[in-house]
Coordinates of C-alpha atoms in Angstrom, one line a residue:
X1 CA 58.6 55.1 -152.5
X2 CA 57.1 51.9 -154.1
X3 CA 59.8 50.1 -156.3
X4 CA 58.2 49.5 -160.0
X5 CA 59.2 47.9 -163.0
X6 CA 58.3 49.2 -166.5
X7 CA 56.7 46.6 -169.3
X8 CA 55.6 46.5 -172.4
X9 CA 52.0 45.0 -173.5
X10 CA 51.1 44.3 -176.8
X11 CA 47.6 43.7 -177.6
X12 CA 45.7 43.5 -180.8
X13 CA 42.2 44.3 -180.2
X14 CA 39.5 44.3 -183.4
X15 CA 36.6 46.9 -183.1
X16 CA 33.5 46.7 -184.9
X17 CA 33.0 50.7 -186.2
X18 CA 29.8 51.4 -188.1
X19 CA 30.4 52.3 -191.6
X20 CA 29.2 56.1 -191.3
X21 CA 31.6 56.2 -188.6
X22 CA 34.7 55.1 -190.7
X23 CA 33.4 57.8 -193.7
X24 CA 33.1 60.9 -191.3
X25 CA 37.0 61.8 -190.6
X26 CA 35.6 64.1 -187.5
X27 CA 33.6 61.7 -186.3
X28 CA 35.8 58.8 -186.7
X29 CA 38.7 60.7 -184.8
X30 CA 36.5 61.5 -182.0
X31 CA 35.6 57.3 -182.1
X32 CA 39.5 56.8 -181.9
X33 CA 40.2 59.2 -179.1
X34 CA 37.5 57.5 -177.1
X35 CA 38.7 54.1 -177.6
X36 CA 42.2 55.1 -176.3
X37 CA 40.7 56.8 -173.1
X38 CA 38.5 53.7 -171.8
X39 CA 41.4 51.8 -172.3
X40 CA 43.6 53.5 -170.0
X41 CA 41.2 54.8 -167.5
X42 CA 41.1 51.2 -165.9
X43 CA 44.7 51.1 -165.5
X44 CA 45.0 54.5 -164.2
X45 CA 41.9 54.1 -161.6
X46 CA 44.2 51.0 -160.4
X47 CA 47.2 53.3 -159.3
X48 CA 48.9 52.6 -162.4
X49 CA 51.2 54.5 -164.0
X50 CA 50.5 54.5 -168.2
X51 CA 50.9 55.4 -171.1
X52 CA 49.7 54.7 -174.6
X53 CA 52.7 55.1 -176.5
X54 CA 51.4 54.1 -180.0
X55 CA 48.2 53.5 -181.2
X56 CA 47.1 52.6 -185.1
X57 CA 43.9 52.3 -186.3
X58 CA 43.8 49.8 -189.6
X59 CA 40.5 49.4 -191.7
X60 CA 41.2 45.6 -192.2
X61 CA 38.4 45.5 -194.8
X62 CA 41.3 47.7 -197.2
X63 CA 44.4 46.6 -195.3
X64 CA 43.5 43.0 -196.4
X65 CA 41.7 43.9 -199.7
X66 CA 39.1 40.9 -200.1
X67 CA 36.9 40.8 -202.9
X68 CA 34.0 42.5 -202.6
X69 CA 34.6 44.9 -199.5
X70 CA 35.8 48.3 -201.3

């Protein structure tokens, strides 16, 4: 049995989503859900074992609230 050791990556990664994207709550789910699987098929096709154990998904144009971008 291969010996492993567990860690813990944090990444921050900003995604350009078109703005009929972000309106349509189906479609933008869908978006999300395929964003998280490319992520962690390259991993997984490398004999890796993992797991996305949290994933958030801020609009920054609210989160930050700037003039002239609600």
């Amino acid at each position: 049995m291969v010996k492993t050791k567990e860690v813990l990556l944090r990444v921050e990664i900003k995604i350009e989503i078109p703005q009929d994207i972000m309106l349509n709550k189906k479609r933008l789910k869908s978006v999300q859900q395929g964003i998280l699987k490319v992520i962690s098929k390259g991993p997984y096709e490398e004999g890796l074992a993992f797991n996305i154990a949290k994933a958030t998904f801020v609009d920054l144009s609210s989160f930050y609230n700037l003039p002239g971008t609600t």
